[in-house]
Short mmCIF file of C-alpha atoms in Angstrom, two decimals:
data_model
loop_
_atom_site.label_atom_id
_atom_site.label_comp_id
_atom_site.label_asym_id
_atom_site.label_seq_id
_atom_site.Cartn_x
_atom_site.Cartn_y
_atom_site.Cartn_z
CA UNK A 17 42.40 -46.47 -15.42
CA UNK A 18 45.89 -45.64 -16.32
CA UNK A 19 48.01 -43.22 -14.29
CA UNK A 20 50.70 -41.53 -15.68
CA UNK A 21 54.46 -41.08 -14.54
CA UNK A 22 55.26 -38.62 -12.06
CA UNK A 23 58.87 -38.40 -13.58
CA UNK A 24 57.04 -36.33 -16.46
CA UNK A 25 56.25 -33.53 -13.87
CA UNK A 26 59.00 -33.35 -11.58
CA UNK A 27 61.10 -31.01 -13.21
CA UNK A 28 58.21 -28.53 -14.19
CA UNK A 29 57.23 -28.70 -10.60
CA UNK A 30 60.49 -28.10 -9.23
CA UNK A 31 61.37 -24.86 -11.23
CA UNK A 32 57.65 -23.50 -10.38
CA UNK A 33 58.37 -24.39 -6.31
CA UNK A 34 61.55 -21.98 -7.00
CA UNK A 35 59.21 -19.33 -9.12
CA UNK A 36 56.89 -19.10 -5.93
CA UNK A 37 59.89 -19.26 -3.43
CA UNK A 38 61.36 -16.21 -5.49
CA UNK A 39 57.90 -14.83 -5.62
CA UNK A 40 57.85 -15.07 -1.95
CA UNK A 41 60.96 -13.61 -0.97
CA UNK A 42 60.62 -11.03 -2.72
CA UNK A 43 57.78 -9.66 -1.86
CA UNK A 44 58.69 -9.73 1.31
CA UNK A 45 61.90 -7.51 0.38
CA UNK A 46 59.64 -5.13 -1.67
CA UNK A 47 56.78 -4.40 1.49
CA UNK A 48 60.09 -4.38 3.64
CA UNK A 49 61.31 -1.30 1.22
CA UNK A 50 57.80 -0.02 0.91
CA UNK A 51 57.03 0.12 4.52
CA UNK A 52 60.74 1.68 5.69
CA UNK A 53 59.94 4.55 2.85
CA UNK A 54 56.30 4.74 4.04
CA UNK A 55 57.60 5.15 8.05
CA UNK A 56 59.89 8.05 6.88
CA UNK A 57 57.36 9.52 4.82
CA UNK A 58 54.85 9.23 7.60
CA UNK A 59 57.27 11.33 10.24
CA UNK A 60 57.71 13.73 7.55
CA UNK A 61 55.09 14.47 6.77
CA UNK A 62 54.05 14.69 11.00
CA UNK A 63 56.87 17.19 11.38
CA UNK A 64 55.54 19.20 8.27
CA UNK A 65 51.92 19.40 9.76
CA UNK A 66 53.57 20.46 13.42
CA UNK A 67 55.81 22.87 11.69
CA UNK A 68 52.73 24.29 9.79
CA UNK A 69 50.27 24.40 12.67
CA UNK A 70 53.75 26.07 14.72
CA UNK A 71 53.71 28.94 11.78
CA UNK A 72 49.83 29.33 12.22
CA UNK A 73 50.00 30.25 15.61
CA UNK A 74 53.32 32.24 15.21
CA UNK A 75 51.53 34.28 12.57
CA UNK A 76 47.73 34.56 14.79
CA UNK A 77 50.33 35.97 17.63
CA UNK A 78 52.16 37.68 16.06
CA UNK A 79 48.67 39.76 14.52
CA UNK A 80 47.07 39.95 17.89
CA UNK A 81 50.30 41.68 19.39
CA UNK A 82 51.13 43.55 15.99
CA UNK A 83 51.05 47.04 17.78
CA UNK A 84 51.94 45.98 21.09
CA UNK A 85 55.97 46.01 21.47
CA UNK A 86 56.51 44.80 25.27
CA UNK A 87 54.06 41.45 24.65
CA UNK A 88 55.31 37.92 24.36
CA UNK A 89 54.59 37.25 20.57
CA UNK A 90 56.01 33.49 20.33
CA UNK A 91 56.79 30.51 22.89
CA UNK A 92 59.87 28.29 21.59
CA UNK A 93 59.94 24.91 23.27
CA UNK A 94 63.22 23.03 22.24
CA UNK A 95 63.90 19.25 23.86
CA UNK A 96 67.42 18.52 24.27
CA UNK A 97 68.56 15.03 25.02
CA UNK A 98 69.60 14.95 29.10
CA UNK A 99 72.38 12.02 28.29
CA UNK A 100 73.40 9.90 24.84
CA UNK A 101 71.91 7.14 25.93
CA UNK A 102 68.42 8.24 26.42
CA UNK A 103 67.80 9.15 23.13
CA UNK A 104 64.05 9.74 22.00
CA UNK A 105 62.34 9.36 18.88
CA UNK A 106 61.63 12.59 16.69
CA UNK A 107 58.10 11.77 16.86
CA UNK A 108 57.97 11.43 20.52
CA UNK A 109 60.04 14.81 20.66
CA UNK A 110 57.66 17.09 18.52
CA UNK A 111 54.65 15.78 20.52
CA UNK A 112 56.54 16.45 24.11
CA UNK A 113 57.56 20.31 22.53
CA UNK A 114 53.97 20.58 21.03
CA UNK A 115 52.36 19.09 24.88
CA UNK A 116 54.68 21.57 26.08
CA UNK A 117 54.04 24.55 24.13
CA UNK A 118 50.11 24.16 24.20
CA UNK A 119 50.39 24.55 28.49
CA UNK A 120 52.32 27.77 27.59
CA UNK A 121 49.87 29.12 25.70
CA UNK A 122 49.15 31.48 28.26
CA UNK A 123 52.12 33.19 28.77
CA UNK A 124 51.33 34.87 24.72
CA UNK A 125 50.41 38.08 25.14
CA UNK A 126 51.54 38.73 28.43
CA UNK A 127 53.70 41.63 29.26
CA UNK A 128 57.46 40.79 28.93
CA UNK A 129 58.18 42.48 32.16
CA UNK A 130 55.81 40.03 34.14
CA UNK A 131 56.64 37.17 32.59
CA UNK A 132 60.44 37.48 33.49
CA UNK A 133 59.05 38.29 36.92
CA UNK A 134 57.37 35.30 37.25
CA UNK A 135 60.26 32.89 35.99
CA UNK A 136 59.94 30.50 38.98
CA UNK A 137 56.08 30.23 38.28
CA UNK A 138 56.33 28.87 34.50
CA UNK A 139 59.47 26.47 35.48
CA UNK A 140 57.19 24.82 38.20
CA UNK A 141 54.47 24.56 35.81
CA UNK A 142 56.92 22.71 33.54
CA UNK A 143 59.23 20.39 35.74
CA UNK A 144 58.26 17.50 36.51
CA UNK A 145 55.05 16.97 34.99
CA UNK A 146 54.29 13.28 33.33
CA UNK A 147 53.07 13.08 29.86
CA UNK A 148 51.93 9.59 28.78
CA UNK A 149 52.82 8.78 24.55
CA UNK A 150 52.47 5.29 23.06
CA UNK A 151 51.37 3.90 26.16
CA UNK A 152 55.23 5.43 28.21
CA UNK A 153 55.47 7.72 30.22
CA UNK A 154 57.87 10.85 30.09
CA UNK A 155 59.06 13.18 33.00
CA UNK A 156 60.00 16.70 31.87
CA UNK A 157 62.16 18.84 33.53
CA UNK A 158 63.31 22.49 32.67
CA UNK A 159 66.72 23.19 31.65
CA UNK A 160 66.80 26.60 31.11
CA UNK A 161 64.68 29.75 30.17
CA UNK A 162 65.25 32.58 27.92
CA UNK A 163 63.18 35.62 27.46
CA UNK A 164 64.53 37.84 24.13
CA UNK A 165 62.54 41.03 23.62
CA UNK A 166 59.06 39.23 22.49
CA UNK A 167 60.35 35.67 22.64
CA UNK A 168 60.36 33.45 25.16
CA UNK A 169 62.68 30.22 24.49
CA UNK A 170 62.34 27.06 27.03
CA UNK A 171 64.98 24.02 26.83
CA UNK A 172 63.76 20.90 28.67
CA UNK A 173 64.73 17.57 28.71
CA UNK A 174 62.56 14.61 29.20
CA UNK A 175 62.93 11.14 29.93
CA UNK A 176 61.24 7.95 30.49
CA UNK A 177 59.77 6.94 33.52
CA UNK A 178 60.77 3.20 34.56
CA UNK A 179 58.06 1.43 36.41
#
C-alpha cells in the first residue's frame, strides 16, 4: 500500500490551523462583548424593576393616605458612599436602600408629628444592623434624617464588614 506525501497537505493544513485559531479568538472576543452588554443590560433592567416596584408602593401610599394630610405618604432611602474608597456596586446599593426601605415600612401612614417625635427610635432601628448580599456582609449606619411635610428622607451609608 502506497502512502502519499505529506508535503501535498501541509500548506492546506496550515491556513485551516489559522482559520480555527481566528475562529477561536474570536469568539472569545464576541461572548466577551456579548456578556459585558448582557451584565449592563442585566443591572438595568434590576434598577428598572426596583424603580417600578418603588412607584407601586409610592402610588398604593399615596391612595391609602389620599385624604389624610398630616400622614407619612413615602419613605426615601438614599445610600451615600461614607469614603471614595469604599465604593459599592449599584446593585449592591439598590438592594441595601430596598432592605432598608422594606424595615421602614411601618413608619407609612403614621402621623408626621409622631414620627419626628420618635427620631431616635427609627435611627436605632437603622444603625448598625448587618445585611448579608453575595455571601458579604454590610454594616449600615444612619447619616441623617429628614422629615418634609409627608416625606420622610433617610441617608445612610454602609460598608463592608472585614472578618
Amino acid at each position: 500500500m502506497r502512502v502519499p506525501p505529506f508535503d501535498r497537505y501541509q500548506r492546506f493544513l496550515a491556513g485551516f490551523g489559522l482559520f480555527l485559531s481566528g475562529a477561536i479568538i474570536g469568539s472569545a472576543v464576541y461572548m466577551s462583548i456579548h456578556q459585558h452588554t448582557y451584565n449592563q443590560l442585566y443591572v438595568q433592567m434590576h434598577k428598572y424593576l426596583e424603580e417600578n416596584r418603588d412607584l407601586r408602593e409610592d402610588i398604593d401610599n399615596l391612595n391609602k393616605t389620599r385624604n389624610k394630610q398630616a400622614l407619612i405618604n413615602v419613605v426615601n432611602v438614599y445610600l451615600v458612599p461614607k469614603n471614595q474608597e469604599d465604593v459599592i456596586s449599584e446593585d449592591i446599593q439598590k438592594e441595601i436602600e430596598g432592605d432598608v426601605k422594606s424595615e421602614l415600612k411601618l413608619v407609612i401612614g403614621q402621623k408626621a408629628a409622631y414620627v419626628r417625635d420618635a427620631h431616635p427610635l427609627y435611627e436605632r432601628l437603622i444603625t448598625q444592623r448587618t445585611y448579608t448580599l453575595h455571601d458579604k456582609k454590610y454594616i449600615v449606619e444612619v447619616k441623617s434624617i429628614v422629615l418634609i411635610q409627608t416625606e420622610l428622607s433617610i441617608w445612610i451609608t454602609a460598608e463592608e464588614k472585614r472578618t
